[in-house]
Coordinates of C-alpha atoms (C1' of nucleotides) in Angstrom, one line a residue:
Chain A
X9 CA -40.8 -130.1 -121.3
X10 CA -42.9 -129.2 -124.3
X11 CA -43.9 -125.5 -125.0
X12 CA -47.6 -126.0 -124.0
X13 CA -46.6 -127.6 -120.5
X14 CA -44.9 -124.8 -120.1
X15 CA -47.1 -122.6 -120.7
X16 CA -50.0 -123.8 -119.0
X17 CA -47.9 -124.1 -116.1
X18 CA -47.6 -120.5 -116.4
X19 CA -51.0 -119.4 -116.7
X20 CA -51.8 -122.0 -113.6
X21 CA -49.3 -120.4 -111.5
X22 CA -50.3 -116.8 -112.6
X23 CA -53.8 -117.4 -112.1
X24 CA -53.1 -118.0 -108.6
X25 CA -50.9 -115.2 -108.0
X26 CA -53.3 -112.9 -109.5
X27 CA -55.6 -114.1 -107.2
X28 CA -53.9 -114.4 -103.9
X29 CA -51.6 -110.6 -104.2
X30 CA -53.6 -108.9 -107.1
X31 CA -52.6 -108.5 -110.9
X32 CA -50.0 -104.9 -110.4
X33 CA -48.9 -106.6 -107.3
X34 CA -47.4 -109.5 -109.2
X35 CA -44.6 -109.3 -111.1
X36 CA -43.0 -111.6 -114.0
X37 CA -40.2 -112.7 -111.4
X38 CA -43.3 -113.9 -108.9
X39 CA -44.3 -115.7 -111.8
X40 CA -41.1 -117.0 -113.1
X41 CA -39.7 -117.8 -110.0
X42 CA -43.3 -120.0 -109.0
X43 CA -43.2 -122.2 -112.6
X44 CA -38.6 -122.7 -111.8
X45 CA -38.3 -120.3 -115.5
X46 CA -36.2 -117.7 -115.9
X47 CA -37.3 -114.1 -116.3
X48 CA -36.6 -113.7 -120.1
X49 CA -37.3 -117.3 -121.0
X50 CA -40.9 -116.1 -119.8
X51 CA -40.9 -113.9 -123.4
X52 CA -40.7 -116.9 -125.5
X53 CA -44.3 -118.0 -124.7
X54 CA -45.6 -114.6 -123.6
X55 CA -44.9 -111.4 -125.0
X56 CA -46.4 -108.9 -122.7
X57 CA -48.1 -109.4 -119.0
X58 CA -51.5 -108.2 -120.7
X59 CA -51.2 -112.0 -122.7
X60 CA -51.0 -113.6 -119.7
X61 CA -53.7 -112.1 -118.2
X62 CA -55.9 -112.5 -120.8
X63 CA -54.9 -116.4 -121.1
X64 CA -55.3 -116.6 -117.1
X65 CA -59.1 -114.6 -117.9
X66 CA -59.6 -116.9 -120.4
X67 CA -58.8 -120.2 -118.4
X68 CA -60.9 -118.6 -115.0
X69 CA -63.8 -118.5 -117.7
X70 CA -63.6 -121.7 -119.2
X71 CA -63.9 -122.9 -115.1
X72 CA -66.4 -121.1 -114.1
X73 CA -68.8 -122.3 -118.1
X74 CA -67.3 -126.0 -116.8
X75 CA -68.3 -125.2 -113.2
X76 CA -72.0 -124.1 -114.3
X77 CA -72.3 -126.9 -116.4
X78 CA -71.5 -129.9 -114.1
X79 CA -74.4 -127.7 -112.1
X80 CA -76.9 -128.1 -114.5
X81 CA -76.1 -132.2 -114.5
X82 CA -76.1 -133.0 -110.6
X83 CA -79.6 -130.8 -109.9
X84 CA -82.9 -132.0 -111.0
X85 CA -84.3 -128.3 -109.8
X86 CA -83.2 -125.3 -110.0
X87 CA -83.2 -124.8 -106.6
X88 CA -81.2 -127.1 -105.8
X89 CA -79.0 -125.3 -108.3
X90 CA -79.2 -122.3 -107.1
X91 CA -78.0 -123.0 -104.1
X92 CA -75.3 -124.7 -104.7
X93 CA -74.0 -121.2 -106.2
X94 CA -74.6 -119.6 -102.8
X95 CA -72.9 -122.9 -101.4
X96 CA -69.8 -121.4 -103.2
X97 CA -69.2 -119.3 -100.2
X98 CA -69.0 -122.1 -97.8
X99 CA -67.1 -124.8 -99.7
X100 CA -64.4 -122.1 -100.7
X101 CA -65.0 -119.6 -97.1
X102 CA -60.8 -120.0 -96.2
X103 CA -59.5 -118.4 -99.8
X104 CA -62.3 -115.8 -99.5
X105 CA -61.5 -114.4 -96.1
X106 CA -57.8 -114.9 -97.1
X107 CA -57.9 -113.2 -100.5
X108 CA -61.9 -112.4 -101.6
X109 CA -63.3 -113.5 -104.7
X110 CA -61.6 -114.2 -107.1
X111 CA -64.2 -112.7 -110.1
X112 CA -65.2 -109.8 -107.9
X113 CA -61.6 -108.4 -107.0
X114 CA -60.1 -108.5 -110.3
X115 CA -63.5 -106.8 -111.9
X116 CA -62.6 -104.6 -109.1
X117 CA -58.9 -104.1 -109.9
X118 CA -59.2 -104.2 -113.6
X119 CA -62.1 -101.6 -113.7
X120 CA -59.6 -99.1 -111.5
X121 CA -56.6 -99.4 -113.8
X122 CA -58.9 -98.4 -116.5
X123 CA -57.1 -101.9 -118.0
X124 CA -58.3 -102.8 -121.3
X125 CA -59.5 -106.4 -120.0
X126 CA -61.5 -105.2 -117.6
X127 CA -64.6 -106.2 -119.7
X128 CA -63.6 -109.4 -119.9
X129 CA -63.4 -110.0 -116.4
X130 CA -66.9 -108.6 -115.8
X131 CA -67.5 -111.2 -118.3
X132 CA -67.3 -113.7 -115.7
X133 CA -69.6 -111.8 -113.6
X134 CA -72.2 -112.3 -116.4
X135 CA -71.9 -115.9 -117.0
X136 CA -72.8 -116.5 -113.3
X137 CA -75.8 -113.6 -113.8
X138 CA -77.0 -115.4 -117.3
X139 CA -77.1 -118.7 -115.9
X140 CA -78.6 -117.4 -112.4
X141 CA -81.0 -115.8 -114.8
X142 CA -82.1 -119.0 -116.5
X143 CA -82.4 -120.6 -113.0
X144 CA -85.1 -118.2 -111.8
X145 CA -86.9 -118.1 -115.2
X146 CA -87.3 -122.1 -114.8
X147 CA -88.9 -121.6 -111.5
X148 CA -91.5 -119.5 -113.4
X149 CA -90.2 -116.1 -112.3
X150 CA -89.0 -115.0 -116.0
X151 CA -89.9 -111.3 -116.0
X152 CA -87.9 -110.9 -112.7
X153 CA -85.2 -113.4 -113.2
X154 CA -82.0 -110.9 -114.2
X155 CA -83.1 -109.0 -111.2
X156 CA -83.4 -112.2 -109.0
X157 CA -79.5 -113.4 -110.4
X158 CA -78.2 -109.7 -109.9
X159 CA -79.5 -109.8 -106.3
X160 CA -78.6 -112.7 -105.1
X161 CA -75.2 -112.6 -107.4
X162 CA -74.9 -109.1 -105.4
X163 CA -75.0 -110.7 -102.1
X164 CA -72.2 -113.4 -102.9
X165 CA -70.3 -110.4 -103.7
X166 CA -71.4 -108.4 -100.3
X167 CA -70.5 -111.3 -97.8
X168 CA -67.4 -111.9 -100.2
X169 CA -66.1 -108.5 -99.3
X170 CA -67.3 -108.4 -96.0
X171 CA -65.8 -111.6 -95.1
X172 CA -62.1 -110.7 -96.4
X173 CA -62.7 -107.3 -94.2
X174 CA -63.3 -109.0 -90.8
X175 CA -62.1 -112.4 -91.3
X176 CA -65.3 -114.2 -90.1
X177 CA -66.7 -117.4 -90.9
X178 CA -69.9 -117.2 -88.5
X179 CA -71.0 -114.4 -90.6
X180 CA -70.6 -116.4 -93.9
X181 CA -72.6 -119.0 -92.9
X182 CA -75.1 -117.1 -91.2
X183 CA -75.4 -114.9 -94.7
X184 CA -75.4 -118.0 -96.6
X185 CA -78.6 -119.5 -94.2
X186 CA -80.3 -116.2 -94.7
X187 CA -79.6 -116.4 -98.6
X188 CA -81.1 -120.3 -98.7
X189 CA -84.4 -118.8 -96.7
X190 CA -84.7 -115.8 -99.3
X191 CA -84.7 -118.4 -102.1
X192 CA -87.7 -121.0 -99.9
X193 CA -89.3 -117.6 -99.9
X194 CA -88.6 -117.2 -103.6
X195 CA -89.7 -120.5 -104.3
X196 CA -92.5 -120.6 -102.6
X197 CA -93.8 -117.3 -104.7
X198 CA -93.0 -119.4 -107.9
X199 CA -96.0 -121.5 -107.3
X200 CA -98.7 -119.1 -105.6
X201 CA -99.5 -116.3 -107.6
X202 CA -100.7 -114.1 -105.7
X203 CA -97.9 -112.1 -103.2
X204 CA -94.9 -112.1 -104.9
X205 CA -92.1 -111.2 -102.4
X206 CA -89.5 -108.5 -102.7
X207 CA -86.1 -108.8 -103.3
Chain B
X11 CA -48.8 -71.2 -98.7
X12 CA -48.2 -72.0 -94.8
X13 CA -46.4 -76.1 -94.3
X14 CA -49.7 -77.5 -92.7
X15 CA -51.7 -75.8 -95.5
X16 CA -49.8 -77.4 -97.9
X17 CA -49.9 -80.9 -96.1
X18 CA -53.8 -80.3 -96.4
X19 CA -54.4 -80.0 -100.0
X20 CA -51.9 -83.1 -100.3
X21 CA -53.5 -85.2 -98.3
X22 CA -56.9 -84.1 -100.2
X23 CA -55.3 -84.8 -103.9
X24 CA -54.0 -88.0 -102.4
X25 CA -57.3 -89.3 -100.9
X26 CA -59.1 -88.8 -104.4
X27 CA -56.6 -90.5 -106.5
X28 CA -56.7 -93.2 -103.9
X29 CA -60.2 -93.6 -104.4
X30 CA -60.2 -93.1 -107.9
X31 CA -57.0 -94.8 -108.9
X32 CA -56.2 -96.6 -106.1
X33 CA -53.8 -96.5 -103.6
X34 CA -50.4 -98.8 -105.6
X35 CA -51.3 -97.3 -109.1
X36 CA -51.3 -93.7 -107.9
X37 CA -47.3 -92.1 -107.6
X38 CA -46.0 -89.5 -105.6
X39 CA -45.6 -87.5 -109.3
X40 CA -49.4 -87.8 -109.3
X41 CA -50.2 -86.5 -106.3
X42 CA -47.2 -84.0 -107.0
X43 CA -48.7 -82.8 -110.0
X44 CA -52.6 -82.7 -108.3
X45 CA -51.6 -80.0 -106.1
X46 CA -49.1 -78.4 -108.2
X47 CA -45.8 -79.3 -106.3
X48 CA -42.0 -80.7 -107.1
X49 CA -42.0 -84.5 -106.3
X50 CA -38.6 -83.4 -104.5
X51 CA -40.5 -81.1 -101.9
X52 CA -42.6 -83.9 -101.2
X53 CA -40.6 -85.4 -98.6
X54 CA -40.5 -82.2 -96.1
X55 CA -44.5 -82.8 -95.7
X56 CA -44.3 -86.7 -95.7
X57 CA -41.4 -89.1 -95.5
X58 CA -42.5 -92.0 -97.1
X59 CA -45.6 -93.2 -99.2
X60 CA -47.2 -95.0 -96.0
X61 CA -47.7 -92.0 -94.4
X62 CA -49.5 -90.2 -97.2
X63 CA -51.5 -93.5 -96.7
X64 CA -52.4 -93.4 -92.8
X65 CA -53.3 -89.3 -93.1
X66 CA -55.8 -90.7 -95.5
X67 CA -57.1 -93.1 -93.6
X68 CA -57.2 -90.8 -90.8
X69 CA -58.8 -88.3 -93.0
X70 CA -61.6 -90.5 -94.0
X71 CA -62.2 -91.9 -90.6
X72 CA -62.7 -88.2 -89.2
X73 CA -65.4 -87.9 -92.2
X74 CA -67.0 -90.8 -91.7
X75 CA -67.3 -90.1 -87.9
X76 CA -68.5 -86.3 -88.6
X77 CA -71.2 -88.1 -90.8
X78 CA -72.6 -90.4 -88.5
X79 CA -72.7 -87.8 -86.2
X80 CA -74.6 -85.8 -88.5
X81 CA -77.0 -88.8 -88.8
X82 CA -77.2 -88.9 -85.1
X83 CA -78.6 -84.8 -85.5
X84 CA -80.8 -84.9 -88.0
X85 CA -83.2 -87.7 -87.8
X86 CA -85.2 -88.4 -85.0
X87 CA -85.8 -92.3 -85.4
X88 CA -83.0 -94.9 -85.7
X89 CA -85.1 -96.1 -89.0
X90 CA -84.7 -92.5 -90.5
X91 CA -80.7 -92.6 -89.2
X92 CA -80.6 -96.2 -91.2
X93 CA -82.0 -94.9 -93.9
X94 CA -79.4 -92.3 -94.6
X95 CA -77.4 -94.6 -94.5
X96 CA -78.5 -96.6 -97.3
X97 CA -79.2 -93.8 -99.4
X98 CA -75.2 -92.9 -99.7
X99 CA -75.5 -95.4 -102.6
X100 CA -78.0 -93.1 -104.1
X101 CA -76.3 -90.2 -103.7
X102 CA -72.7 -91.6 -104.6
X103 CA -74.1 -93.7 -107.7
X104 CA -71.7 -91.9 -110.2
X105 CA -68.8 -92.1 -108.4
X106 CA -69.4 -95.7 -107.0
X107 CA -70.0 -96.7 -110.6
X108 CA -67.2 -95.2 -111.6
X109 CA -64.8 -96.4 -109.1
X110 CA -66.8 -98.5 -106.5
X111 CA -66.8 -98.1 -102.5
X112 CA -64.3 -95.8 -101.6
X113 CA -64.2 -98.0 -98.1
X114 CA -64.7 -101.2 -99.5
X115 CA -62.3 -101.1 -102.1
X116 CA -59.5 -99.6 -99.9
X117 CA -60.2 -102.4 -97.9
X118 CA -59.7 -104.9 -100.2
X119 CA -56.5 -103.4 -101.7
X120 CA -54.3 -103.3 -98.5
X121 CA -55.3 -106.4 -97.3
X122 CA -54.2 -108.6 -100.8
X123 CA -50.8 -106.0 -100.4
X124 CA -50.7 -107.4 -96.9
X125 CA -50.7 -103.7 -96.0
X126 CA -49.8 -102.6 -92.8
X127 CA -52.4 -100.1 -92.7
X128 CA -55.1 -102.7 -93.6
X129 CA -56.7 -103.0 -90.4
X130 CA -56.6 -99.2 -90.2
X131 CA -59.0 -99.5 -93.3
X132 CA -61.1 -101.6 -92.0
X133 CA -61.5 -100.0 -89.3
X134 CA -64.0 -97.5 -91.5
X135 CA -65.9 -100.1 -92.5
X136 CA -66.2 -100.6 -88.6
X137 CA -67.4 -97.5 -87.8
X138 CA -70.8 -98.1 -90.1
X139 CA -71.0 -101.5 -88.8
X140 CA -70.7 -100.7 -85.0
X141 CA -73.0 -97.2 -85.6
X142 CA -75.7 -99.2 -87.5
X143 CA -75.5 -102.0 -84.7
X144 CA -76.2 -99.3 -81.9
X145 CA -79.4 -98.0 -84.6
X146 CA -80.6 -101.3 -84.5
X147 CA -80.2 -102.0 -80.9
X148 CA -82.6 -98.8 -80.3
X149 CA -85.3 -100.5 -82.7
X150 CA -85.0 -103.2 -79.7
X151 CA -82.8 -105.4 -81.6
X152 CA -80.4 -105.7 -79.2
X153 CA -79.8 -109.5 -79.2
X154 CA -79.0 -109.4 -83.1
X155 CA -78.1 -105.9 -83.7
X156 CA -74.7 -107.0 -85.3
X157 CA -75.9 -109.1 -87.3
X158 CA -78.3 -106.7 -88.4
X159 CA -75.6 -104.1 -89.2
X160 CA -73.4 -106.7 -91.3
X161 CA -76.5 -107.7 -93.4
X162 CA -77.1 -103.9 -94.0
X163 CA -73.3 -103.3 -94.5
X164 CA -73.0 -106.3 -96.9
X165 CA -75.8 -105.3 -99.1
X166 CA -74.3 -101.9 -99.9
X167 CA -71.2 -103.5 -100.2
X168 CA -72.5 -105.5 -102.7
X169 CA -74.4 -103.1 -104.8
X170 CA -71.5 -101.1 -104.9
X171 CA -69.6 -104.5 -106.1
X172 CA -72.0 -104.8 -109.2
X173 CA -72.9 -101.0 -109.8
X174 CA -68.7 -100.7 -110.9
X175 CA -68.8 -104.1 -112.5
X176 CA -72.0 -103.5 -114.9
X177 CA -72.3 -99.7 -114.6
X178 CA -75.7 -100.3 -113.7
X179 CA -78.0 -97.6 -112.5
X180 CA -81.4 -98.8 -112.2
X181 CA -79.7 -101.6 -110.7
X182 CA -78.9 -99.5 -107.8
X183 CA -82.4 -97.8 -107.3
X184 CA -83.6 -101.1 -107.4
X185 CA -81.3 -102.6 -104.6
X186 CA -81.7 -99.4 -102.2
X187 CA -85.5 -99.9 -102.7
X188 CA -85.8 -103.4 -101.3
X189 CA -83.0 -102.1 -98.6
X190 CA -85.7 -100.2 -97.8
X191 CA -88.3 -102.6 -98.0
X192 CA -86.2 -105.1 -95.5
X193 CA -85.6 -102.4 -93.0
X194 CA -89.4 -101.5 -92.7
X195 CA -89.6 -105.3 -92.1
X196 CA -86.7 -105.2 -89.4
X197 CA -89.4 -102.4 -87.7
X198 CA -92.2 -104.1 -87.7
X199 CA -90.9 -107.1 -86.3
X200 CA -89.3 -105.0 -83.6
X201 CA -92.9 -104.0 -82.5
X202 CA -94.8 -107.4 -82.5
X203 CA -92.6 -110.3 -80.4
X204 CA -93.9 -112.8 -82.6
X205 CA -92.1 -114.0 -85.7
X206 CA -89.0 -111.9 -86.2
X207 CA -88.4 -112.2 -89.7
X208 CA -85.1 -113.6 -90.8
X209 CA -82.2 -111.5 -92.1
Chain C
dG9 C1' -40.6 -74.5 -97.9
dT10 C1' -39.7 -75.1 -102.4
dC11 C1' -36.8 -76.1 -106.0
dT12 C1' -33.4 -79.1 -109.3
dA13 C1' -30.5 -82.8 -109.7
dT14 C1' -29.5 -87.3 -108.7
dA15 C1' -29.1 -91.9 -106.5
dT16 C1' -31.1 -96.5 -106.2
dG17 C1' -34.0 -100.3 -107.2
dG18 C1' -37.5 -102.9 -109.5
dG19 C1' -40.1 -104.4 -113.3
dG20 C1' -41.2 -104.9 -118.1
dA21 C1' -39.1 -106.1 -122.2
dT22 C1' -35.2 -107.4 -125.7
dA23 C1' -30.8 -109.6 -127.8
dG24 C1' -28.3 -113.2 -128.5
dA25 C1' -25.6 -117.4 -126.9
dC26 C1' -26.5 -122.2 -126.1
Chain D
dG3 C1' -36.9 -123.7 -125.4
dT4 C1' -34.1 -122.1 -122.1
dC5 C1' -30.5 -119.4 -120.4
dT6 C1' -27.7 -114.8 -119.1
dA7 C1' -26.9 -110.2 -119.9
dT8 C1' -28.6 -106.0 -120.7
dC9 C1' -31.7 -101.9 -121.7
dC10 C1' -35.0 -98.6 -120.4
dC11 C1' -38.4 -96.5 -117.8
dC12 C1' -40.6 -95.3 -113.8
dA13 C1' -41.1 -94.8 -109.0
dT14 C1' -39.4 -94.1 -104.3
dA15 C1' -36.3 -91.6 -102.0
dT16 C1' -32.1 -88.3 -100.9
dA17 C1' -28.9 -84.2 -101.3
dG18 C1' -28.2 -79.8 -101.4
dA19 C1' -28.9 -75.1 -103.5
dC20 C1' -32.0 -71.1 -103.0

DNA sequence: GTCTATATGGGGATAGAC
DNA sequence: GTCTATCCCCATATAGAC
């Protein structure tokens, strides 16, 4: 197998990993033992965990820019690309009650550990709150639209959390309904001028 | 320095590196060291790591009850005893920026270890969500007070989600404000019958 | 109740054979 | 490129003196 196989296979398998049990939680024999490698084989293509996370950071980035992208093809408006970011919560609902999301628990775990990456992972965070952002400003709500993406990027995160806590998929559907009537409502300011509604 | 004394001030040291730490990263040397104590005399007050863990729980529970309690004193309308509730994130907003929701994030940690204690956790976050139900149900809410409550409880999740991520204060003020807004809207619709607003 | 000393195991990381 | 063997450190946990 050549050495790039290899070490994607890596990076695949510790992405999931991470995600499912937590970065700390896993170790290089989780890891190892997922890809059939031996423990110090694993040295040859990485030479400390922190590589691997960064390369597993790296690949959840290049995702979520290809994920945002493909977006911006499919929709005609944003609307309709808006909401398929809070449509997220439905397509993926089983990982997130098993595990949470993926972005906003590492940001979470990475920010305690005081880790060096842990702007990197908020990084994610930011490509989802840049291109929210761009999304309100072409519905004609540009002096509001990083408020708009933080708010509704806030409420993924709530019903993420809350979701994982209690295990309950009537509750993330109900959320998402309520967060597809906030954006009519947002819409629907877009093109009156007059009453523009709260967050 | 009397046994339960001691057993006191270690479950104290323990619940703020929890929170600040979190619960795997932080050692028994840690907490050892916090209070000023051998690692070796550890094990007379507590026999294993998991039980440092449930006192803490317990701890936090008792807090949170006493403070919902307090609630229950002090304001006189279920819409002031909301309130307070969403004001913690104003009042927290250093610490949850520094280290997030100290429910939220203890939540999310023992359920990705598969802790045992992981319902035990989220058994806090339960004590908001049934209290706020019960506030709602006395603004006449009755039929939807629980989904009431996980909206409220999923917002401040939420903000505390992207107040640790992007260290973001004004982001905070900004969030609690429309809280606020949404909640006088809860109120009013609980006086007319006509057109409850959506969550 | 508190200490020091120590056992035990796991996880990160390295060396060197193949 | 992959393996086995090994080192070292740290953390949980125990034993026994004081």
């Amino acid at each position: 197998m050549g050495a790039s196989d290899t070490r994607r296979q890596i990076v695949e398998a510790a992405d999931r990993l991470f995600y499912e049990r937590g970065f700390e939680a896993t170790s290089f024999a989780d890891i190892a033992e997922a890809v059939g490698l031996s423990r110090g084989n694993f040295y040859y293509h990485f030479k400390a965990k922190d590589e691997i996370l960064a390369a597993v950071i790296e690949r959840r980035a290049a995702k979520t820019h290809a994920m945002l992208r493909e977006w911006e093809g499919a929709s005609e408006s944003a609307r309709e690309r808006i909401r398929a970011f809070v449509h997220i919560l439905i397509a993926n609902k089983t990982m997130i009650m098993a595990h949470g999301c993926p972005v906003g628990t590492l940001c979470s775990e990475l920010a305690r550990l005081e880790h060096v990456a842990k702007n990197d992972a908020s990084g994610i965070l930011s490509l989802f709150r840049d291109w929210l952002a761009r999304q309100f400003a072409a519905l004609g709500r540009q002096a509001e639209a990083d408020a708009l993406a933080l708010h509704i990027l806030m409420r993924s995160q709530g019903v993420a959390a809350l979701a994982a806590a209690f295990r309950d998929e009537e509750f993330i559907r109900r959320e998402v309904e309520a967060m597809e009537a906030w954006l009519e409502n947002q819409c629907a300011a877009a093109s009156s001028l007059k009453s523009r509604p709260r967050l």
